[in-house]
PDB file of C-alpha atoms in Angstrom:
ATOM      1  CA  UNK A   6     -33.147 -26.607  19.349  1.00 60.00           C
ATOM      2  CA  UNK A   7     -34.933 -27.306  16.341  1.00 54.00           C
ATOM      3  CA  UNK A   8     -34.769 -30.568  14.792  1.00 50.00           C
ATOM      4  CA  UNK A   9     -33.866 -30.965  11.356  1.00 47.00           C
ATOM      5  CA  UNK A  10     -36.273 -31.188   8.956  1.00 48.00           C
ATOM      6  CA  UNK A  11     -37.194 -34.640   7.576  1.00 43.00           C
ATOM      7  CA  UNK A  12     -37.387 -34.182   3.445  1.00 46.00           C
ATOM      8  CA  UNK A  13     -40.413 -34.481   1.879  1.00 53.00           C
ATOM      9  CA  UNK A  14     -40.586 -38.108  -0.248  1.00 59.00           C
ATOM     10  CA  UNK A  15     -40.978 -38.185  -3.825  1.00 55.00           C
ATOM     11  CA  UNK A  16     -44.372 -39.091  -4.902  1.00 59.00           C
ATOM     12  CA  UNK A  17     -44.606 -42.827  -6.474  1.00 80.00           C
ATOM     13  CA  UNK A  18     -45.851 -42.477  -9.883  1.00 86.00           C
ATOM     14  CA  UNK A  19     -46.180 -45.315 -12.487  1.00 90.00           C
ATOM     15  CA  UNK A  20     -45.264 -44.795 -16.189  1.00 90.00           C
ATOM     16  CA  UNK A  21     -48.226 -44.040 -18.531  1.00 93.00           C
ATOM     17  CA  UNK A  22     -47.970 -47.337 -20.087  1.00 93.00           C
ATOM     18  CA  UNK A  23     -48.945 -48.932 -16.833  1.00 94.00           C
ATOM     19  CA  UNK A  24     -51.665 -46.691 -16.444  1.00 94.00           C
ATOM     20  CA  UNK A  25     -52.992 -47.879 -19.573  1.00 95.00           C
ATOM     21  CA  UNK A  26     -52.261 -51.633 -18.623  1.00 95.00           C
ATOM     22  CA  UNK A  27     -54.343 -50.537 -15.364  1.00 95.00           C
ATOM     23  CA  UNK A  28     -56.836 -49.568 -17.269  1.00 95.00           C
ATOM     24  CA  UNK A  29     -57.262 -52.286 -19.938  1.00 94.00           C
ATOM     25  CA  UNK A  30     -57.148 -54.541 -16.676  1.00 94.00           C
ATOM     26  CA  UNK A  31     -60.336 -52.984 -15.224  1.00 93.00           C
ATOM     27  CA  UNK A  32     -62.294 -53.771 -18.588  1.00 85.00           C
ATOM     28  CA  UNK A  33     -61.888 -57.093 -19.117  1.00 81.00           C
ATOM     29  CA  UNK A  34     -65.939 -57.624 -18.876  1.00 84.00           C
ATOM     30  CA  UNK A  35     -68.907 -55.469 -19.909  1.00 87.00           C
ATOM     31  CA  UNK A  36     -70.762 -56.456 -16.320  1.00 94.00           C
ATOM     32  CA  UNK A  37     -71.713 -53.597 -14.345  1.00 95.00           C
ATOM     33  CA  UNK A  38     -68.812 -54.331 -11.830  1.00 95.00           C
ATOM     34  CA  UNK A  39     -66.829 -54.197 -14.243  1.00 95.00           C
ATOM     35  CA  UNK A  40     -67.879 -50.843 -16.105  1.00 96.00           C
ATOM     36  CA  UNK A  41     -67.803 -49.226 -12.717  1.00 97.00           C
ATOM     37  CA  UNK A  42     -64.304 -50.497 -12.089  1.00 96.00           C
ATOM     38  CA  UNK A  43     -63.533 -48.811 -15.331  1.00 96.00           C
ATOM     39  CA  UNK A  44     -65.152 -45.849 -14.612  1.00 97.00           C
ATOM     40  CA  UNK A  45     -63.732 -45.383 -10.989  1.00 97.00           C
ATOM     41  CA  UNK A  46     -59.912 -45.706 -12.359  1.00 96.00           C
ATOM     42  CA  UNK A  47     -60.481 -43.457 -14.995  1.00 95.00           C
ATOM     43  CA  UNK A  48     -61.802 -40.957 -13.070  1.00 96.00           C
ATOM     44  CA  UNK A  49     -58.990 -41.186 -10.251  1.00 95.00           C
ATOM     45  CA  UNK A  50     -56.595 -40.850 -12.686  1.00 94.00           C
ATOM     46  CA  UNK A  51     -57.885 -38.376 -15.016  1.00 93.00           C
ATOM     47  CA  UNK A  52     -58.848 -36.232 -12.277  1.00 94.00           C
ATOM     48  CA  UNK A  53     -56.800 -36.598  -9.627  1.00 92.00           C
ATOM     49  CA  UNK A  54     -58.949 -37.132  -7.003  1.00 94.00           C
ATOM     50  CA  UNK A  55     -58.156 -38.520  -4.022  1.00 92.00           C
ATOM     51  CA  UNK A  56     -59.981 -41.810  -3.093  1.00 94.00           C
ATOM     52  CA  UNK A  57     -62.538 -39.817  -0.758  1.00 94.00           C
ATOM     53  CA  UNK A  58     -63.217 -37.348  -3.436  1.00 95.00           C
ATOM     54  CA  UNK A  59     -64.265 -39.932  -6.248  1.00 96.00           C
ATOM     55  CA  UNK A  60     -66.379 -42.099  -4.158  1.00 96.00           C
ATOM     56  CA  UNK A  61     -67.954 -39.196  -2.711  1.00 96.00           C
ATOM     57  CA  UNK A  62     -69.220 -38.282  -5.939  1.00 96.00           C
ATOM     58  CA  UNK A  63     -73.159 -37.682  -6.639  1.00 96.00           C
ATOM     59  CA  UNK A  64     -74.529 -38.383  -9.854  1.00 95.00           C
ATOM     60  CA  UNK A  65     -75.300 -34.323  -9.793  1.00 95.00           C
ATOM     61  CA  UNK A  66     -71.617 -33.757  -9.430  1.00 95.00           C
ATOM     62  CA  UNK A  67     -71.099 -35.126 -13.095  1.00 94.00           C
ATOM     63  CA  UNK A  68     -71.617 -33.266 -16.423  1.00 91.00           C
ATOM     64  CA  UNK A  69     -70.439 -35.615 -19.066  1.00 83.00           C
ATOM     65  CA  UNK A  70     -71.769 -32.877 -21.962  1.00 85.00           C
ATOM     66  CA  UNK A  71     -69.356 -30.345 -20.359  1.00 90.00           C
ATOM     67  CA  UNK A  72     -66.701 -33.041 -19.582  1.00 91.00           C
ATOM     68  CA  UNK A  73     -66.439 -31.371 -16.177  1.00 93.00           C
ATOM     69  CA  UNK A  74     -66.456 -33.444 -12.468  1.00 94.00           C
ATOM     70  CA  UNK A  75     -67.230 -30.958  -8.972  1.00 94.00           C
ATOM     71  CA  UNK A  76     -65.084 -32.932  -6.986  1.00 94.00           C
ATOM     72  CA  UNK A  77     -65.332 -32.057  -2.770  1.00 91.00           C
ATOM     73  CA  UNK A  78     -61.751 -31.609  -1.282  1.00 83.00           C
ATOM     74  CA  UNK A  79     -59.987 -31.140   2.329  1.00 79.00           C
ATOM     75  CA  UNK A  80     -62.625 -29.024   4.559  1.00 78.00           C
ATOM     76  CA  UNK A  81     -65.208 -29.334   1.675  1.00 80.00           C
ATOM     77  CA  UNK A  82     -63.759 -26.944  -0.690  1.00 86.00           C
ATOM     78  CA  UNK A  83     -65.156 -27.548  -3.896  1.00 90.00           C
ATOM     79  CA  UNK A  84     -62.980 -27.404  -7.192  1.00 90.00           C
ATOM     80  CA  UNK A  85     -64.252 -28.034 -11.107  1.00 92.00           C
ATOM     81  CA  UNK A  86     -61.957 -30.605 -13.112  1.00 92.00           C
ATOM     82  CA  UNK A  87     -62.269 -30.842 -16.888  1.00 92.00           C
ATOM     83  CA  UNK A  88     -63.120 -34.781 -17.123  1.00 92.00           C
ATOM     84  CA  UNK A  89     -60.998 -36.253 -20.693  1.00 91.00           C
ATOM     85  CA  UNK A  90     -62.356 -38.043 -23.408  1.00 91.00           C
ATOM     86  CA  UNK A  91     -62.297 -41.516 -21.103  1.00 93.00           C
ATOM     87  CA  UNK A  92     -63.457 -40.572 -18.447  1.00 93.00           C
ATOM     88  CA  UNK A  93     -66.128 -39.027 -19.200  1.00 94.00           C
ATOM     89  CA  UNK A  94     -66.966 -42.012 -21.662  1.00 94.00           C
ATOM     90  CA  UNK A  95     -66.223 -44.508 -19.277  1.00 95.00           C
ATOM     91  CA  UNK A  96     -68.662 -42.846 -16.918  1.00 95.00           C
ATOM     92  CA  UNK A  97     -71.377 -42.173 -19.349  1.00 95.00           C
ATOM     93  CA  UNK A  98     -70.977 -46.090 -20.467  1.00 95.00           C
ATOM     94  CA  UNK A  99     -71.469 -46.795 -16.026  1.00 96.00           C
ATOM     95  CA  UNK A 100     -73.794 -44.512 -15.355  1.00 96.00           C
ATOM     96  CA  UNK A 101     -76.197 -45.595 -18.444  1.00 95.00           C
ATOM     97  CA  UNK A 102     -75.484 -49.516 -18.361  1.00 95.00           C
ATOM     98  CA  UNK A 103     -73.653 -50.583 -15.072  1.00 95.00           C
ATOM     99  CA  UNK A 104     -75.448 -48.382 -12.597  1.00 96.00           C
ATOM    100  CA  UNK A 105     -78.906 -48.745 -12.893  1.00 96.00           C
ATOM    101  CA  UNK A 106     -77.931 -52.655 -12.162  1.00 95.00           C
ATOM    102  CA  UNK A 107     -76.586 -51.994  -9.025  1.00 95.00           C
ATOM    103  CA  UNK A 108     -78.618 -49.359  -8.347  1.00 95.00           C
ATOM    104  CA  UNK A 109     -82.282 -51.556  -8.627  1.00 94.00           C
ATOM    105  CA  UNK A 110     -80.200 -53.488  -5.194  1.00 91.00           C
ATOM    106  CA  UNK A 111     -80.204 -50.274  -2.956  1.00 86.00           C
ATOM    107  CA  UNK A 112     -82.552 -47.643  -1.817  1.00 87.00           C
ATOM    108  CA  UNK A 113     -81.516 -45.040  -4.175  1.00 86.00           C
ATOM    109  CA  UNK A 114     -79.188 -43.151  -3.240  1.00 92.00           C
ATOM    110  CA  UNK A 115     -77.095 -40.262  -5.284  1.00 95.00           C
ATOM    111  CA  UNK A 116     -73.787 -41.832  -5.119  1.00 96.00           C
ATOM    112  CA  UNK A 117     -71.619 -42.520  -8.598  1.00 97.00           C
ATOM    113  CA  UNK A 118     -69.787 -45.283  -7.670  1.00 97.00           C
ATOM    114  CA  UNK A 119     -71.952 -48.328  -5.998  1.00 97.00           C
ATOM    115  CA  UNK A 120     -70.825 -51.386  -4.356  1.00 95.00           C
ATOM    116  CA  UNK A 121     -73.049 -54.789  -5.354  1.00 90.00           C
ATOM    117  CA  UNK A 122     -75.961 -54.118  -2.808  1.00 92.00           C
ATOM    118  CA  UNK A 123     -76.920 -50.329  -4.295  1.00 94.00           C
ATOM    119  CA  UNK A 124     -75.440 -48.424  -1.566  1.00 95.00           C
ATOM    120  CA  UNK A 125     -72.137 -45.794  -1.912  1.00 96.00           C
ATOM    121  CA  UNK A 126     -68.847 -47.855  -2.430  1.00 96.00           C
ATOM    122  CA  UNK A 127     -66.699 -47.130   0.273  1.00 95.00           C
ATOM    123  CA  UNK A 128     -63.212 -46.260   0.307  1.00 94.00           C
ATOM    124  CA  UNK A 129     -62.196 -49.853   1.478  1.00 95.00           C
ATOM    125  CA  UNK A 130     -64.120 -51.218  -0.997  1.00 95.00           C
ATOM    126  CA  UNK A 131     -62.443 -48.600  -4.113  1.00 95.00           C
ATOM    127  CA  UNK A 132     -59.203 -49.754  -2.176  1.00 93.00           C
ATOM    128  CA  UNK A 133     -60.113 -53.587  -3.266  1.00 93.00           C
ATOM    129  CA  UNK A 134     -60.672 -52.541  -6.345  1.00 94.00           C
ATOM    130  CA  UNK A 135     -57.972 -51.094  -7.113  1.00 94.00           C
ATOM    131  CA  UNK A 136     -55.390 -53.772  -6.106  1.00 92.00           C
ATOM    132  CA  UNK A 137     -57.570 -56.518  -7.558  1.00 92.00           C
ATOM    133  CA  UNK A 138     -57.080 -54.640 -11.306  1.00 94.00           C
ATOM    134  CA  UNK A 139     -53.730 -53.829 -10.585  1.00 94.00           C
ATOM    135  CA  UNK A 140     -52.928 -57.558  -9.510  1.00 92.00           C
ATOM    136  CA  UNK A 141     -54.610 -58.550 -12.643  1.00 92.00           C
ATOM    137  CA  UNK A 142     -52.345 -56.100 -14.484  1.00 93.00           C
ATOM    138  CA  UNK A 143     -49.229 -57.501 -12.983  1.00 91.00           C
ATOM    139  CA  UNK A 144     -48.398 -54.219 -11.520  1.00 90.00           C
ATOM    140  CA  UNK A 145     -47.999 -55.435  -8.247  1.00 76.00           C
ATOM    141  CA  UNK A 146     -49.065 -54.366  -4.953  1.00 66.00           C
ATOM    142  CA  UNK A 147     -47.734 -51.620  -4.443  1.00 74.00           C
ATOM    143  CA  UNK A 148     -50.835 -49.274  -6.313  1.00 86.00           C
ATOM    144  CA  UNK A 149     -52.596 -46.990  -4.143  1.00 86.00           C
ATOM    145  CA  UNK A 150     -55.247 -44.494  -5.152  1.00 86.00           C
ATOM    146  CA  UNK A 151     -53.261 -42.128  -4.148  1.00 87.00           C
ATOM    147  CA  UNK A 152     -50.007 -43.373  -6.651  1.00 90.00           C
ATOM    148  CA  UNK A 153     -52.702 -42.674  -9.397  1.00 92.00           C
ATOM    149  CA  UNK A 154     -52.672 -38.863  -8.246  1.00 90.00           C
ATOM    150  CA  UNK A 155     -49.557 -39.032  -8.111  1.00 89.00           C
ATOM    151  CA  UNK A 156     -49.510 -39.761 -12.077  1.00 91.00           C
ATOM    152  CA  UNK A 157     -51.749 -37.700 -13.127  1.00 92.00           C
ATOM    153  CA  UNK A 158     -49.797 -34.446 -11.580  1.00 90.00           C
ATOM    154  CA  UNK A 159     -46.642 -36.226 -12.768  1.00 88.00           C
ATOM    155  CA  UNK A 160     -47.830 -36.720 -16.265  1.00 90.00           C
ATOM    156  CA  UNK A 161     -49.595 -33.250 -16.707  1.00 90.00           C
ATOM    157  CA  UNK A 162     -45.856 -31.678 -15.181  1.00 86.00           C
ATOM    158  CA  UNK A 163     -44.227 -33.803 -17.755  1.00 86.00           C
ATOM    159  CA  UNK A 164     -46.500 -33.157 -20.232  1.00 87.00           C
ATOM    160  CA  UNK A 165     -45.725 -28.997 -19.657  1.00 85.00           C
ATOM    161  CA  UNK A 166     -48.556 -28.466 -17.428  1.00 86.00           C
ATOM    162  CA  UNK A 167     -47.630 -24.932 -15.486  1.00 85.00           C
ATOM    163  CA  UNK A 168     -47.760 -26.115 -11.722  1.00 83.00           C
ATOM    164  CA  UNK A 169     -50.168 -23.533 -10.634  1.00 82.00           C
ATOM    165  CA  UNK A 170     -52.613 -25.031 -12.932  1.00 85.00           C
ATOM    166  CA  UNK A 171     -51.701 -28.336 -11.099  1.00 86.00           C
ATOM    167  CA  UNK A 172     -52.662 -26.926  -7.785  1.00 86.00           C
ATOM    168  CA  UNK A 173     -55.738 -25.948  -8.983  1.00 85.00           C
ATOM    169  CA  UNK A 174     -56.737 -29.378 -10.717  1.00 86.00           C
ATOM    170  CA  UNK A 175     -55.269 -31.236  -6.795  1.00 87.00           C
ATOM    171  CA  UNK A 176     -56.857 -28.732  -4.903  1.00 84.00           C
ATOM    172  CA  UNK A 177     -53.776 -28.162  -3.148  1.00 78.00           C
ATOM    173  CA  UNK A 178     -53.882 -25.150  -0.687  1.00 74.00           C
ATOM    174  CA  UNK A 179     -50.453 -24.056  -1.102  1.00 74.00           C
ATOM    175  CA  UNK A 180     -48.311 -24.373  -4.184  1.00 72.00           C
ATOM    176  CA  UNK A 181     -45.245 -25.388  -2.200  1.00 75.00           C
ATOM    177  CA  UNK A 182     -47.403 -28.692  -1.414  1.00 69.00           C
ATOM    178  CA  UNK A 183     -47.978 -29.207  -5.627  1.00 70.00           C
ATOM    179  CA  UNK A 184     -44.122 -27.964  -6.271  1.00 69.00           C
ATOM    180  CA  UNK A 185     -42.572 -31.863  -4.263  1.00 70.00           C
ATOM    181  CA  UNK A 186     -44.173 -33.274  -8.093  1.00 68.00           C
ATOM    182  CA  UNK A 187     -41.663 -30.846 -10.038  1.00 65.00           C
ATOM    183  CA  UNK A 188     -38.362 -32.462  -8.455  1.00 64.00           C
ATOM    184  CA  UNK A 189     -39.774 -35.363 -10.226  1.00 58.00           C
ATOM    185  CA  UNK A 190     -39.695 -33.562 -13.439  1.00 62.00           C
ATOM    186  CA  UNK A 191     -36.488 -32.118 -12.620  1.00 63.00           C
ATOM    187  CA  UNK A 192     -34.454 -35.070 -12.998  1.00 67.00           C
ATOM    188  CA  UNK A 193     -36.446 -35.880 -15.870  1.00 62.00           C
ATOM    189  CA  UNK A 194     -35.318 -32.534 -17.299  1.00 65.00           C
ATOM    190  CA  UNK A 195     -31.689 -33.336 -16.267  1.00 74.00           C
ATOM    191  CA  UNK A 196     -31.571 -36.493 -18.033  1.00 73.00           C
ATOM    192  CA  UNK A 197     -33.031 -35.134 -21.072  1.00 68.00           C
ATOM    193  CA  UNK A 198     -30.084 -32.144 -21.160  1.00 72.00           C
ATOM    194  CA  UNK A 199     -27.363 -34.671 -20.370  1.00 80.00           C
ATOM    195  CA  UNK A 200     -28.629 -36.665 -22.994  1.00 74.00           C
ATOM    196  CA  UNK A 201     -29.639 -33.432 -25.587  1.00 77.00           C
ATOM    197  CA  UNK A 202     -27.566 -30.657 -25.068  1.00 77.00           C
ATOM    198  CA  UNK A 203     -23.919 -30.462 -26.446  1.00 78.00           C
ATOM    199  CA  UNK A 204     -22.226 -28.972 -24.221  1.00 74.00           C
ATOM    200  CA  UNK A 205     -23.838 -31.156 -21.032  1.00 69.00           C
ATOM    201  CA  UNK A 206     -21.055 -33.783 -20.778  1.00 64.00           C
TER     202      UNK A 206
END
């Protein structure tokens, strides 16, 4: 006999206007910890990368002129993701100002994102700074990289983002895996028909 099939849970996302406290959070300094912070969160967010993807990044990954990131997924399938306005500015203000800071501490290695001795941030280390903004947001601790995917799939659904196009942007394999963020939506949609339509009640 088969078991029954646990349901898959709803991603966590955050509203939009905690994404932009988030952000605000992360530049509260022009250091270069503090650019790259700003730069890392934009990039997770406007991208939807996962946490290995963004600090996995090489500085030959980036085209800020384009506005496009070559992010490396699952089984190092590569995928192209249009990079918004603050992104890429946020990275173009890190990789010009912060970086070379960091960098002048380390042996020079390709990475983006680097931690305060010049080598490759690790995940742990994008982890910390993460929660530290996010404590200094008041947004708790529940914020994972991963609830900033989350968002950005959420908010591009929302927004009336066709959930192929989704797929492609999360590098999801199978559509079914990018089609758990449209229940979301869904009872988004309800509320707006209850609300809207005159016949609803």
């Amino acid at each position: 006999m088969v078991p029954p099939r646990t349901p898959d849970r709803l991603p966590k996302a955050i509203a939009l206007d905690q994404v932009e406290a988030l952000l605000a959070a992360a530049s509260v300094a022009d250091t270069p910890v503090s650019l790259r912070d700003r730069a890392l969160l934009e990039v997770l967010y406007g991208t939807g990368a996962r946490i290995s993807e963004a600090v996995g990044l090489d500085v030959d990954d980036l085209d800020t002129e384009e506005r496009v990131v070559r992010l490396r997924g699952k089984g190092g399938k590569e995928r192209i993701v249009p990079l918004g306005s603050y992104a890429a500015d946020a990275l173009t203000a890190w990789t010009v100002r912060g970086r070379p800071v960091l960098a002048a501490h380390g042996r020079g290695t390709p990475a983006v994102f680097l931690g305060a001795r010049g080598a490759r941030l690790s995940r742990q280390s994008a982890w910390a700074v993460l929660r530290g903004v996010a404590e200094r947001a008041q947004l708790g601790g529940h914020l994972s990289p991963h609830t900033l995917r989350h968002s950005f799939a959420t908010h591009l659904l929302e927004g009336g983002a066709d959930v192929r196009v989704v797929q492609e942007l999360l590098g999801h394999a199978s559509v079914t895996t990018t089609q758990i963020y449209t229940r979301v939506t869904v009872q988004q949609l309800r509320e707006v028909y209850a609300q809207s339509h005159p016949r609803a009640r």
